[in-house]
CSV table of C-alpha atoms in Angstrom, one decimal:
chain,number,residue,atom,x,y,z
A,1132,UNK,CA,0.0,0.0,0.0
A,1133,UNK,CA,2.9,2.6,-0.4
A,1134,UNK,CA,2.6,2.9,-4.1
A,1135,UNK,CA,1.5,6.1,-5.6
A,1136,UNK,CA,-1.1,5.6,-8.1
A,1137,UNK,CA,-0.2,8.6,-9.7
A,1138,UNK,CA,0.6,10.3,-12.4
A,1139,UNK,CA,-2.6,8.5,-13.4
A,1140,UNK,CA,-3.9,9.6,-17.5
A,1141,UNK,CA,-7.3,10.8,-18.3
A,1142,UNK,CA,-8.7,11.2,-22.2
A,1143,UNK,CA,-10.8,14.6,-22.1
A,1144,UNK,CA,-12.9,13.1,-24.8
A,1145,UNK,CA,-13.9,9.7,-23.0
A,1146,UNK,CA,-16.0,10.5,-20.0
A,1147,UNK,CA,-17.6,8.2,-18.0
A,1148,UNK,CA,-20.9,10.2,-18.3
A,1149,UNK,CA,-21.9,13.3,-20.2
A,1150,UNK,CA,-25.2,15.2,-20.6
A,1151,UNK,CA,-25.9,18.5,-21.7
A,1152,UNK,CA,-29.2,20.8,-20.2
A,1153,UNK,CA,-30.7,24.2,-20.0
A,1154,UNK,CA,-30.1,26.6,-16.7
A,1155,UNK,CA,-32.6,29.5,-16.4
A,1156,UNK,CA,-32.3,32.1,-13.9
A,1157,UNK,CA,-35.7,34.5,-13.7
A,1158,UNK,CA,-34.2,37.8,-11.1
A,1159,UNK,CA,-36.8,38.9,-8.6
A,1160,UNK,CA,-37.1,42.5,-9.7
A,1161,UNK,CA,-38.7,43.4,-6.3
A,1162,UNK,CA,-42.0,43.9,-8.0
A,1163,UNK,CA,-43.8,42.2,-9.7
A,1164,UNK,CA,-42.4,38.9,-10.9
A,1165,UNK,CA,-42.2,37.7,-7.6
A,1166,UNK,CA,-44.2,34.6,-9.2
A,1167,UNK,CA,-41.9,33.4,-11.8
A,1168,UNK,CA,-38.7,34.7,-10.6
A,1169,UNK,CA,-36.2,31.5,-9.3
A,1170,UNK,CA,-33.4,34.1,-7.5
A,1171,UNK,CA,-32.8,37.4,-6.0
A,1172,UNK,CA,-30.0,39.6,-5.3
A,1173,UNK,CA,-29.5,39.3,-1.4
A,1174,UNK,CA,-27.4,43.0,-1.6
A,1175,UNK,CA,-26.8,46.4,-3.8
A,1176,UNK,CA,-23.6,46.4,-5.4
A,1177,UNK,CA,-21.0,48.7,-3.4
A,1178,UNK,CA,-19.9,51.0,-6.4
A,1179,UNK,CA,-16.8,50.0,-7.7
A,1180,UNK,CA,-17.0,50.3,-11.2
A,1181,UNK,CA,-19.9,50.1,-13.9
A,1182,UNK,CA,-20.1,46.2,-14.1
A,1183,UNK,CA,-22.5,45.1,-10.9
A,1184,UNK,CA,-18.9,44.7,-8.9
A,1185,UNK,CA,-20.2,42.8,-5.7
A,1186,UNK,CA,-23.9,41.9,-6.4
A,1187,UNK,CA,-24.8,38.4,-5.0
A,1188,UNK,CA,-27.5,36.8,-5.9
A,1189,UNK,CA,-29.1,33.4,-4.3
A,1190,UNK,CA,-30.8,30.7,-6.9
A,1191,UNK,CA,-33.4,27.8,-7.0
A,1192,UNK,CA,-32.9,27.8,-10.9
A,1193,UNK,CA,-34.5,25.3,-13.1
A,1194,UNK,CA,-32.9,22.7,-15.2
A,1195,UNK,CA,-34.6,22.0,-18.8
A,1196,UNK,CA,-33.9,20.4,-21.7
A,1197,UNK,CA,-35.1,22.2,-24.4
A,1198,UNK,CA,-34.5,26.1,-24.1
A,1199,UNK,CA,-37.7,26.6,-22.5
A,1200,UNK,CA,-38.3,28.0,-19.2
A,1201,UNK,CA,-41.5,26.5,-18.7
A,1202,UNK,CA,-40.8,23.0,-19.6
A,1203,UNK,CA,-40.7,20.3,-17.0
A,1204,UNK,CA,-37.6,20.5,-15.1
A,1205,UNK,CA,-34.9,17.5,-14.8
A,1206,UNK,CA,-33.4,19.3,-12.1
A,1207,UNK,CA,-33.2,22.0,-9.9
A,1208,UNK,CA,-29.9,24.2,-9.4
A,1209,UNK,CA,-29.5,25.5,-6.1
A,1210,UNK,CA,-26.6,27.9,-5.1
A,1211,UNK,CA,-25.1,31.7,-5.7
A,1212,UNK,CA,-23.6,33.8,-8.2
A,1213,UNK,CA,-21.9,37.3,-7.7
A,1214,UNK,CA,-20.5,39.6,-10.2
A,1215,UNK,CA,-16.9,40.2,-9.6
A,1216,UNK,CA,-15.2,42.8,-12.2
A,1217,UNK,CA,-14.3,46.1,-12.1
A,1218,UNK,CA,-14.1,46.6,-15.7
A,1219,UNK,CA,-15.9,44.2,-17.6
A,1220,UNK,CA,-18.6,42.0,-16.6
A,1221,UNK,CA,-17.2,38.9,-14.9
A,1222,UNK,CA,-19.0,36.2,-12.5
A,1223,UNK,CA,-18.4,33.9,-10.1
A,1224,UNK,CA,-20.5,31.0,-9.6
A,1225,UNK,CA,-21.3,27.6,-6.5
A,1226,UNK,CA,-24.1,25.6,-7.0
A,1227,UNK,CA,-25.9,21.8,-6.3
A,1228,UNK,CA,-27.3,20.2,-9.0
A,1229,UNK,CA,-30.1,18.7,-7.4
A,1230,UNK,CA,-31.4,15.6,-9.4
A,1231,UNK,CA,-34.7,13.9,-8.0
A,1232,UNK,CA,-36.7,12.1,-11.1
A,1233,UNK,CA,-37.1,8.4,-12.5
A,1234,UNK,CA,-34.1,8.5,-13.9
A,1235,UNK,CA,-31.4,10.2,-11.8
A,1236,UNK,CA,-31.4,10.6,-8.1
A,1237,UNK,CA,-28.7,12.8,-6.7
A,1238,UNK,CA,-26.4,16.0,-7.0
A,1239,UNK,CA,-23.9,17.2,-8.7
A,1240,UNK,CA,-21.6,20.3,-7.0
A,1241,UNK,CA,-19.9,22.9,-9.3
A,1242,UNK,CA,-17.9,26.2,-8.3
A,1243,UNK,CA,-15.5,28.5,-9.8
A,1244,UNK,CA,-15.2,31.5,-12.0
A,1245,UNK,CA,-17.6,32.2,-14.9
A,1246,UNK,CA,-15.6,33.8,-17.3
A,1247,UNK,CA,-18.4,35.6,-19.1
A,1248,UNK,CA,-16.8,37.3,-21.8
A,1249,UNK,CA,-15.4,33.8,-23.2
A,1250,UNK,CA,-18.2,31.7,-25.3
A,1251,UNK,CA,-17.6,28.9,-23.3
A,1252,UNK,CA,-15.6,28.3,-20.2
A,1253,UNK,CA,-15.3,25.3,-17.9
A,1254,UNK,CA,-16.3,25.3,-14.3
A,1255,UNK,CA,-14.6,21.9,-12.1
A,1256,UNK,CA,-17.5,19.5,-10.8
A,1257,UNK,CA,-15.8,18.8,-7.6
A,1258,UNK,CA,-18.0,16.6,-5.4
A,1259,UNK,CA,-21.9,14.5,-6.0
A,1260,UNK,CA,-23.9,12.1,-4.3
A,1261,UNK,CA,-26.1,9.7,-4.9
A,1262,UNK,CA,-26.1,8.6,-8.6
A,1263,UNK,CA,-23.6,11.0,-9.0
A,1264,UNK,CA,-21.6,9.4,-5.7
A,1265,UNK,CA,-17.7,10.7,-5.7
A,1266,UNK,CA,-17.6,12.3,-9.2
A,1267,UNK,CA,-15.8,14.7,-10.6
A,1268,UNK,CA,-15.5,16.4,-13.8
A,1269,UNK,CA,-15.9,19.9,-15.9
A,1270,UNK,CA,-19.0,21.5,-16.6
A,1271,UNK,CA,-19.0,23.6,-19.6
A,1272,UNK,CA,-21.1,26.3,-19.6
A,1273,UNK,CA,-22.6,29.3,-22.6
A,1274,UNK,CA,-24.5,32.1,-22.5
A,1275,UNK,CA,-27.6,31.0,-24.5
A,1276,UNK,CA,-29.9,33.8,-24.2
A,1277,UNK,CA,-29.7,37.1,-22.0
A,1278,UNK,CA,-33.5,39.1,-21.8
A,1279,UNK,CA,-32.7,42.7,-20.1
A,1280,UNK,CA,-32.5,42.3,-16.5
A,1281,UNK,CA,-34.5,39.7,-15.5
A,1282,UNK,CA,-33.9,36.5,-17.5
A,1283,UNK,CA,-30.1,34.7,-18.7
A,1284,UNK,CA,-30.0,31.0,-19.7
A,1285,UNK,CA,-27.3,29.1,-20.1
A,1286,UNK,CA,-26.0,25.6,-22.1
A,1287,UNK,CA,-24.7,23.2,-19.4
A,1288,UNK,CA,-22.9,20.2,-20.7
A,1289,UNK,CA,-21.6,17.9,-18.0
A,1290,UNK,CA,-18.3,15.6,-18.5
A,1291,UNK,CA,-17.6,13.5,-15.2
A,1292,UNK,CA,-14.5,11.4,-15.5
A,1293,UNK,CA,-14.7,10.3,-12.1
A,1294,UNK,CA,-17.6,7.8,-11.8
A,1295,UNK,CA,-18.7,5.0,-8.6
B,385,UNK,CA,1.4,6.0,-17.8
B,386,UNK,CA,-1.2,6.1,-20.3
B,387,UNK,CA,-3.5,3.9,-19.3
B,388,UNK,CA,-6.6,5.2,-17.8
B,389,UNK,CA,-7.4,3.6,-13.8
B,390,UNK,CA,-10.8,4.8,-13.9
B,391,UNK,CA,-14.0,3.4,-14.0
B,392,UNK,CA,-13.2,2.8,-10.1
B,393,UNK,CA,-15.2,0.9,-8.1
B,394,UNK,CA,-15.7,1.9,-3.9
B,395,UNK,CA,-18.0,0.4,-2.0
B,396,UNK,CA,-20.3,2.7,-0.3
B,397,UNK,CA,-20.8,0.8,2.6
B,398,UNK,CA,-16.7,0.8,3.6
B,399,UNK,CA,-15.8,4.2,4.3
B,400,UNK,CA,-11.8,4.5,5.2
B,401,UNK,CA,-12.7,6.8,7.8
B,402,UNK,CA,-16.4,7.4,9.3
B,403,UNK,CA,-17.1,9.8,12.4
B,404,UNK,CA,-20.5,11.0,13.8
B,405,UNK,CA,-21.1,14.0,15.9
B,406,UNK,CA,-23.2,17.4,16.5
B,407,UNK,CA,-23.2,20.5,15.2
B,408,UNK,CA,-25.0,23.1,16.7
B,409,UNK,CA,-25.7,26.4,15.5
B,410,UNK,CA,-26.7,29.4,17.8
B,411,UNK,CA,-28.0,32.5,15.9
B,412,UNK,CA,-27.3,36.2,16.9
B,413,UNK,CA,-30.6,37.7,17.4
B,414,UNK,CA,-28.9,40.8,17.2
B,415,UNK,CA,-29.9,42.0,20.5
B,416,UNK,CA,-29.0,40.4,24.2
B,417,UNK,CA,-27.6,36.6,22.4
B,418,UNK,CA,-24.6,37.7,21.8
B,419,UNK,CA,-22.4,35.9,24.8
B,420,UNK,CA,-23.8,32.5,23.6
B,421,UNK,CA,-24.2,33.4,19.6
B,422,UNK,CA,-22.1,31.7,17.0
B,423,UNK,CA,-23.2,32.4,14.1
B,424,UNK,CA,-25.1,35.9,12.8
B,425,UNK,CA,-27.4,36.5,9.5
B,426,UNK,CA,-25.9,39.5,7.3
B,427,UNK,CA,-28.5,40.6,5.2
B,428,UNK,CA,-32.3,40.6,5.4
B,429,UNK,CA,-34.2,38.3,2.8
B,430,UNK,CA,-35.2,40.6,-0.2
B,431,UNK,CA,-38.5,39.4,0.1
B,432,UNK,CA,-38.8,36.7,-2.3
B,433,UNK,CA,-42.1,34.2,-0.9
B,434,UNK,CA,-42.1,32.9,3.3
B,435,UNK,CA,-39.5,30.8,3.4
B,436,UNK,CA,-36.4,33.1,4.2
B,437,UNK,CA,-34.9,32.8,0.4
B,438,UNK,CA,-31.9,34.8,0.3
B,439,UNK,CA,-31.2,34.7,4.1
B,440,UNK,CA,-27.7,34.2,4.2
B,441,UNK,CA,-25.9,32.7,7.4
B,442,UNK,CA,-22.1,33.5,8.6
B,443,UNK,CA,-20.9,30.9,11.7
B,444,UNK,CA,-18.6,29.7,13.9
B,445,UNK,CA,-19.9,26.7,15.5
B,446,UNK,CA,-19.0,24.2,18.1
B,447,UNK,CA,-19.1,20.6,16.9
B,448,UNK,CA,-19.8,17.6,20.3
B,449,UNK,CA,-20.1,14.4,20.8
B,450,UNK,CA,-23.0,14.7,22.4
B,451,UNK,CA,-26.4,16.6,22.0
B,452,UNK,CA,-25.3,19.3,24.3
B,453,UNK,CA,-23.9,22.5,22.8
B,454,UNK,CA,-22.2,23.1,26.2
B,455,UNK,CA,-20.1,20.6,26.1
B,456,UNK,CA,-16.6,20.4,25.0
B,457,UNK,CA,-16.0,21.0,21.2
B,458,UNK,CA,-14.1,18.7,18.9
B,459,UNK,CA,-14.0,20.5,16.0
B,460,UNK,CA,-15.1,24.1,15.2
B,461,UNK,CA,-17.4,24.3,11.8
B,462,UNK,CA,-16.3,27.5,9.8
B,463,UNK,CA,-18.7,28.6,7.0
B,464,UNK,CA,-22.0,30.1,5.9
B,465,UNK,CA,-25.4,29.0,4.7
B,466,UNK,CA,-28.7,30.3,3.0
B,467,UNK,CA,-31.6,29.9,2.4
B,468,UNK,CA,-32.6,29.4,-0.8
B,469,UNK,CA,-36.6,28.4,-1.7
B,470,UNK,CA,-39.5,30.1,-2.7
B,471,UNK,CA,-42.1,27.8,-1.8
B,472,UNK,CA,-40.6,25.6,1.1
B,473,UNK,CA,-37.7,25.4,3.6
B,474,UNK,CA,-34.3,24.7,1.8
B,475,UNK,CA,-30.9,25.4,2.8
B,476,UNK,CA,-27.4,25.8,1.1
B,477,UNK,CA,-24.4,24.9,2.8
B,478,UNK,CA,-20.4,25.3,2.6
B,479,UNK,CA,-18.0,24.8,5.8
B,480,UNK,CA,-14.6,23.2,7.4
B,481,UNK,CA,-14.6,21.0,10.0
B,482,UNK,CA,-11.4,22.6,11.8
B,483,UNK,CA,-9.8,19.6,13.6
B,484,UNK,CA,-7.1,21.0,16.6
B,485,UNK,CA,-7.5,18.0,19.2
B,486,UNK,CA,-4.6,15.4,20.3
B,487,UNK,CA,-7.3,13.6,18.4
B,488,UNK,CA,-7.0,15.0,15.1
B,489,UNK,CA,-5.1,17.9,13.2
B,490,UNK,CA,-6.7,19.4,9.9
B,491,UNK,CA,-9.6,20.3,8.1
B,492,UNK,CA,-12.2,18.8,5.7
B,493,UNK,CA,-14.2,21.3,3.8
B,494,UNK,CA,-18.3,20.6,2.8
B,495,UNK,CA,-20.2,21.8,0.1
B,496,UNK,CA,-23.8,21.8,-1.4
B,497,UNK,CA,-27.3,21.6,-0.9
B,498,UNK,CA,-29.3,20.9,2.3
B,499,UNK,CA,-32.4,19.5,1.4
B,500,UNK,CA,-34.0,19.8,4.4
B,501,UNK,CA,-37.3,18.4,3.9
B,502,UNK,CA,-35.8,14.9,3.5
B,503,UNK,CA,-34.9,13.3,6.8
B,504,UNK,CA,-31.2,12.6,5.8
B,505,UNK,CA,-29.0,14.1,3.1
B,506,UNK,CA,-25.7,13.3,1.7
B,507,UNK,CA,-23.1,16.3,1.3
B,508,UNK,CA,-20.1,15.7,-0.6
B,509,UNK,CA,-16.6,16.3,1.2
B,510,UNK,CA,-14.6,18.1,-1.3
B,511,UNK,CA,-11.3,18.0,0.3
B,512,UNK,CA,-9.2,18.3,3.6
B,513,UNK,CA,-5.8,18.8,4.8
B,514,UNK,CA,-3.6,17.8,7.9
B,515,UNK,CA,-4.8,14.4,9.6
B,516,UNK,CA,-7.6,14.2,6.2
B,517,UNK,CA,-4.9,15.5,3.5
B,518,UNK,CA,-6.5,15.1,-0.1
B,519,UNK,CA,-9.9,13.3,1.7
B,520,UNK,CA,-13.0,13.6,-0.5
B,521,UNK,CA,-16.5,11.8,0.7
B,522,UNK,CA,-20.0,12.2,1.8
B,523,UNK,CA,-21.4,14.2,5.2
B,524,UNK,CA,-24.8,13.0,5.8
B,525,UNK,CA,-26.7,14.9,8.0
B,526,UNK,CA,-30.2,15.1,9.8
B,527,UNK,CA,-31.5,17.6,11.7
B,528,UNK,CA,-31.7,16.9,15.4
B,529,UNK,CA,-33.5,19.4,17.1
B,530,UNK,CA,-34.7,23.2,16.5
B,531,UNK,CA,-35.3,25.8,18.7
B,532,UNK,CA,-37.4,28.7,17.3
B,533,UNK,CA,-35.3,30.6,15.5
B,534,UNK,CA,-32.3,30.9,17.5
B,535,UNK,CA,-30.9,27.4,18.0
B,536,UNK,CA,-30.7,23.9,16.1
B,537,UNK,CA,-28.6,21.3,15.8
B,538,UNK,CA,-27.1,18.7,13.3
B,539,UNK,CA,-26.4,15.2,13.7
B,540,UNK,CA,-23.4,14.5,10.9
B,541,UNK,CA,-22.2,11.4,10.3
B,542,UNK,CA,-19.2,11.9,8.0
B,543,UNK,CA,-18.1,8.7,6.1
B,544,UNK,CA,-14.3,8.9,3.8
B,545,UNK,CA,-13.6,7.0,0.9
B,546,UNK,CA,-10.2,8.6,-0.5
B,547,UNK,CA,-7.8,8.3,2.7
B,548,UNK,CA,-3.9,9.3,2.5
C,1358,UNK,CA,-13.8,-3.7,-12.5
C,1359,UNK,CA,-15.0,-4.5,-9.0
C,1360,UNK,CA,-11.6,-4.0,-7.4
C,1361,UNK,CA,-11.3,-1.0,-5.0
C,1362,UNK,CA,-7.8,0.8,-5.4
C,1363,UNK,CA,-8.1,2.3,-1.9
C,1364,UNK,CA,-6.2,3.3,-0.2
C,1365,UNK,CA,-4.0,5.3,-2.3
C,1366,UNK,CA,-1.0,6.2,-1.1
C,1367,UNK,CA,0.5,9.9,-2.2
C,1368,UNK,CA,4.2,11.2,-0.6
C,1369,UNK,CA,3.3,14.6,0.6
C,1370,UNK,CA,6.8,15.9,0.0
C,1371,UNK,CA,6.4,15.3,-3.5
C,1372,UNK,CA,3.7,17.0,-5.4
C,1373,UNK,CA,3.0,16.8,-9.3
C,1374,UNK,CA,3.1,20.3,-10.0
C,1375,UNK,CA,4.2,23.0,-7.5
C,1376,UNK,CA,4.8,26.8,-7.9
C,1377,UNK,CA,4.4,30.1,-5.4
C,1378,UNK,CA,3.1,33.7,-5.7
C,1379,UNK,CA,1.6,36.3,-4.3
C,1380,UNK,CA,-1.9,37.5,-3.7
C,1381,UNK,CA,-2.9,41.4,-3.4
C,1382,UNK,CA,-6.0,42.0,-1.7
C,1383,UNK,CA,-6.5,46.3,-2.1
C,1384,UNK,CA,-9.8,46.9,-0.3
C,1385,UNK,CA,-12.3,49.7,-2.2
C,1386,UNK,CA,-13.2,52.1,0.7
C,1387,UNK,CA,-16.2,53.3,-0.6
C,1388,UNK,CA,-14.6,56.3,-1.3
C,1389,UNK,CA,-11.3,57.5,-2.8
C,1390,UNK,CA,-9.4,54.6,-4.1
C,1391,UNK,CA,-11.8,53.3,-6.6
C,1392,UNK,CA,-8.6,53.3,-8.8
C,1393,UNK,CA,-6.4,50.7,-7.6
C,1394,UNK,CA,-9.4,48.8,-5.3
C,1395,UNK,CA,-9.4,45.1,-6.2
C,1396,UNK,CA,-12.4,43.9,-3.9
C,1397,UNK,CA,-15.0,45.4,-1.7
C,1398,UNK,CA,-16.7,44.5,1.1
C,1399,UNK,CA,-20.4,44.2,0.0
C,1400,UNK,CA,-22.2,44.3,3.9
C,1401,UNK,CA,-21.6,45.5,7.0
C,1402,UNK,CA,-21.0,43.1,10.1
C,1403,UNK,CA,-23.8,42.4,11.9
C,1404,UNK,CA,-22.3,43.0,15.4
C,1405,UNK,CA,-21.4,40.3,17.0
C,1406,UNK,CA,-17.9,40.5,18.9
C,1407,UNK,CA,-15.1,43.0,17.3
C,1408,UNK,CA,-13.1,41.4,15.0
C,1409,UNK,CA,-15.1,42.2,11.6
C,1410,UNK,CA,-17.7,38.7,11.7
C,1411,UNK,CA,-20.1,38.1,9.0
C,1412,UNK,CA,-17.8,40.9,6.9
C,1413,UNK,CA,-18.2,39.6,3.6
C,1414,UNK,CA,-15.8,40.5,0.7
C,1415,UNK,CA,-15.8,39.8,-3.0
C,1416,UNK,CA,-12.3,40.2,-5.0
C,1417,UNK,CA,-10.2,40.0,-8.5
C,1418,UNK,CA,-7.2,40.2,-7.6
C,1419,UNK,CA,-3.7,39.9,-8.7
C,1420,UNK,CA,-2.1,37.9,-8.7
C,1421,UNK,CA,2.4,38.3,-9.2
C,1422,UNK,CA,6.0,36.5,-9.2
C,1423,UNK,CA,7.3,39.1,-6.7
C,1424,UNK,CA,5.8,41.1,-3.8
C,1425,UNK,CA,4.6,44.3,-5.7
C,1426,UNK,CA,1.3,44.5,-6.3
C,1427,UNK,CA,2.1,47.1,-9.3
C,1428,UNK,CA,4.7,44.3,-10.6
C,1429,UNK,CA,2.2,42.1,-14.1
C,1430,UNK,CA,0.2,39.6,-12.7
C,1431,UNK,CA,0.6,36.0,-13.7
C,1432,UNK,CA,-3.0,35.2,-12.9
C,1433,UNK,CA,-6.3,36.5,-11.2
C,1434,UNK,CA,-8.1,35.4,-8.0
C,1435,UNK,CA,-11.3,35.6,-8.2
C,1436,UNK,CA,-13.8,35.2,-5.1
C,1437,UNK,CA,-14.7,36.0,-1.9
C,1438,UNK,CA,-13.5,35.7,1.4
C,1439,UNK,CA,-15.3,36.4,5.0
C,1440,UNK,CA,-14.4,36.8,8.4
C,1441,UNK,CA,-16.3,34.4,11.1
C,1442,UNK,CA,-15.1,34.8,14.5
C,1443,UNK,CA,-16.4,36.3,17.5
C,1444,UNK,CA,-12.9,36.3,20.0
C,1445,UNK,CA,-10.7,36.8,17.5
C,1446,UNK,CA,-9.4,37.0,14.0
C,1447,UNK,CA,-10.2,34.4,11.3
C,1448,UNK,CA,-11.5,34.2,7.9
C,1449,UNK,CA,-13.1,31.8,5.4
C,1450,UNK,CA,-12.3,32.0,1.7
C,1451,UNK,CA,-13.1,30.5,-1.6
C,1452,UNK,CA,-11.5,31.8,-4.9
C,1453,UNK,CA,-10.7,30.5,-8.5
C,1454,UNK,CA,-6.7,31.5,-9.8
C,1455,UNK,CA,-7.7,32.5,-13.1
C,1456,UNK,CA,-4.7,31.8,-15.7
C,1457,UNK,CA,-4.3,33.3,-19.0
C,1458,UNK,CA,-0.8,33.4,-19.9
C,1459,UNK,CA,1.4,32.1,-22.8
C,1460,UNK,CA,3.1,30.1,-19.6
C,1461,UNK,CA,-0.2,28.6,-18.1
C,1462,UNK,CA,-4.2,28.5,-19.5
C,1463,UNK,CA,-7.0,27.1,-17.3
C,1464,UNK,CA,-8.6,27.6,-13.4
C,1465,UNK,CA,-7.4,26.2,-9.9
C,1466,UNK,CA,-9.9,26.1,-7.6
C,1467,UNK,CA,-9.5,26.7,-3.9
C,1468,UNK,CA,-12.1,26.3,-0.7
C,1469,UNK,CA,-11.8,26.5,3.1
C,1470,UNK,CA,-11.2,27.8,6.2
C,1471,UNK,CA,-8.0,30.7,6.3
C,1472,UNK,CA,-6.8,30.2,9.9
C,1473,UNK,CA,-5.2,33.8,10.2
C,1474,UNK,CA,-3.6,33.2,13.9
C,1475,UNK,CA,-1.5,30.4,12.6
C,1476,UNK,CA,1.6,31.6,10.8
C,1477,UNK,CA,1.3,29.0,7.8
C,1478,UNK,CA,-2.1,26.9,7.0
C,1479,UNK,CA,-3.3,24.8,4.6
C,1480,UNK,CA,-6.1,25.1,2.0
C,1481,UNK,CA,-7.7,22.5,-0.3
C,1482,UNK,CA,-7.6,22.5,-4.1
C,1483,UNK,CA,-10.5,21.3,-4.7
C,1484,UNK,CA,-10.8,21.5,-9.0
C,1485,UNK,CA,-9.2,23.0,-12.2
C,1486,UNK,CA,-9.8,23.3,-15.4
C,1487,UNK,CA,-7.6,23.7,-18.5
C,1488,UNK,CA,-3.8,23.2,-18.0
C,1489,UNK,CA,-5.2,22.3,-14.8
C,1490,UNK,CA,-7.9,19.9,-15.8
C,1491,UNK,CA,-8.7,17.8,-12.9
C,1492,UNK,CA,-6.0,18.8,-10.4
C,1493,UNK,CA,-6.6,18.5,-6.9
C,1494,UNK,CA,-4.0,19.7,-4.0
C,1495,UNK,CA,-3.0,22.2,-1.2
C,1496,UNK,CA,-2.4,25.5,-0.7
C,1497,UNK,CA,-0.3,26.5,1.8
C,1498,UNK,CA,-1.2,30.2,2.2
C,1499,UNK,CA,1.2,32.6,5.0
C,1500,UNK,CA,-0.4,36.6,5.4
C,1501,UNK,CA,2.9,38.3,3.6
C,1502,UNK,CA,1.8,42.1,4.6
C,1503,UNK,CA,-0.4,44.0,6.1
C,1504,UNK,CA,-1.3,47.7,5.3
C,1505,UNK,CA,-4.3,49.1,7.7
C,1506,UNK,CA,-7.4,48.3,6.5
C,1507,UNK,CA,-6.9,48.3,2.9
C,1508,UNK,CA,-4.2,46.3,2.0
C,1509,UNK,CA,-3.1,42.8,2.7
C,1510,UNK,CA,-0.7,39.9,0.7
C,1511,UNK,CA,0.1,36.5,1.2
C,1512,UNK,CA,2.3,34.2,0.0
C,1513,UNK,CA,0.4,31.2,-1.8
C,1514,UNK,CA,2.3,27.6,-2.1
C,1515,UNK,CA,0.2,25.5,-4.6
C,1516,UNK,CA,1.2,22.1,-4.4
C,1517,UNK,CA,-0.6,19.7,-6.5
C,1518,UNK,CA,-1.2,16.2,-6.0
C,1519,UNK,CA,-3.3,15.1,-9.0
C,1520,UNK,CA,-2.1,15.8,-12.1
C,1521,UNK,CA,-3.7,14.3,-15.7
């Protein structure tokens, strides 16, 4: 037992499971979408720059998989997202994957920077349970479709390449 | 080196490590707590349905053997939580276990969702240092007991699977 | 297949990948330093005890070879950090090291508790992405300098364990 196992190889093409999905996040505007909206900003930014610098903003987001936000949802995503940039718009994001349907029971936990002005950017799936027991892998995320304000969706496609 | 070692197989049921114990959580009402508080909200809910969404938690809290928060710590658990539903009770969480005993030196660091209508729910251990260097594996917790809204405790039962 | 390879065993004297640098926290005082600021605090503390708890700031920050803050930086960190305790000083952070350079492309990712009153302590790696893809390690993090309240450093010691 005092043999390293590593350097161990892993093919970035080959994971063990993959599946690709649709994140929508509806922003309370304090008025009157109180109904549909699936987060709110918990603060008001504290002025440093023009890019939302500090916002924070707490989620119950569904999980589709078509691009609509009204479809049945596969999953919930539960977690935060601030904005962290001074010049330029920039986020950073943590959140649970929270699977409960016939077909996958579990979660999956991401966190890391959101690199917003690259079209897609890969955020490390560190930790899951469940189904999803022990893995690890990158999620790689897109900007889909921004509405003003109140409505961004993004592409999620999940590579693990650790799997139990 | 090029040869993949994963899939892996570990059984769930043979943790390399397992510990159980209590966490208990005492909440600043901002008034005459204070002595006895170890944790404190830092922002007000924005308002978003009756379930505190967006109620954000900062603690410091002992970690027993036993049910009683006055009892000698083993650990300290550093970290936050929120709250994070619109129509239920639903939590968020991310902390380290801070280990300084003759027992054990070191960390091991939580993250994700606390679904806390479900009577137990598995939380994946992400990493850890010192006496847990490099340990990932599942935290399952239930809640124990509640006290209005100042006090309640966890029972965690923490189970390892990657040991060094 | 059905053949657990646990335990591992990993010589932690002998990382994959190692290198050091220094992190520049410049604190945005709401007021005249907008300029230089590389985080902000984005609530007050709530008031419990006197060493800043439940402070919680967000941060991109450099990120250099040497200890100058003005000196180009090799890579951003991007997150947050918070302070948590009631008797004394201690802090909590989460970040991602952001690298875009001809020398380095891709994300560490880095969770836990920052035990400030202990000259040298040790913070997981929990992900990375890109050049990084997979890695998991330590940090060993040691506060560098201090300037008031608007200006800290530490030295950061990544040593990586998992390497693909």
């Amino acid at each position: 037992h005092t043999v390293s196992v590593f350097p161990k190889y892993i093919d970035q093409k080959k994971p063990c499971k993959q599946f690709s999905f649709y994140y929508h996040d509806i922003i309370y505007d304090g008025a009157d979408n109180a109904a549909n909206a699936t987060s709110a900003a918990i603060v008001n930014p504290p002025g440093l720059g023009n890019f939302k610098f500090g916002k924070l903003v707490i989620f119950d987001d569904p999980i589709t998989m078509d691009t609509n936000y009204l479809s049945e949802y596969v999953a919930r995503a539960q977690g935060f997202y601030f904005y962290d940039k001074k010049l330029g718009v920039n986020a950073w994001i943590c959140l649970t994957l929270v699977f409960n349907s016939t077909e996958h029971k579990g979660t999956l936990n991401i966190m890391g920077a959101d690199l917003m002005r690259e079209p897609t950017r890969d955020i490390p799936v560190v930790g899951g349970t469940g189904d999803f027991f022990m893995a690890r892998g990158i999620a790689t995320v897109e900007t889909d479709a921004t509405e003003g304000l109140r409505y961004f969706r993004l592409k999620m496609d999940i590579k693990l390449y650790e799997c139990y």
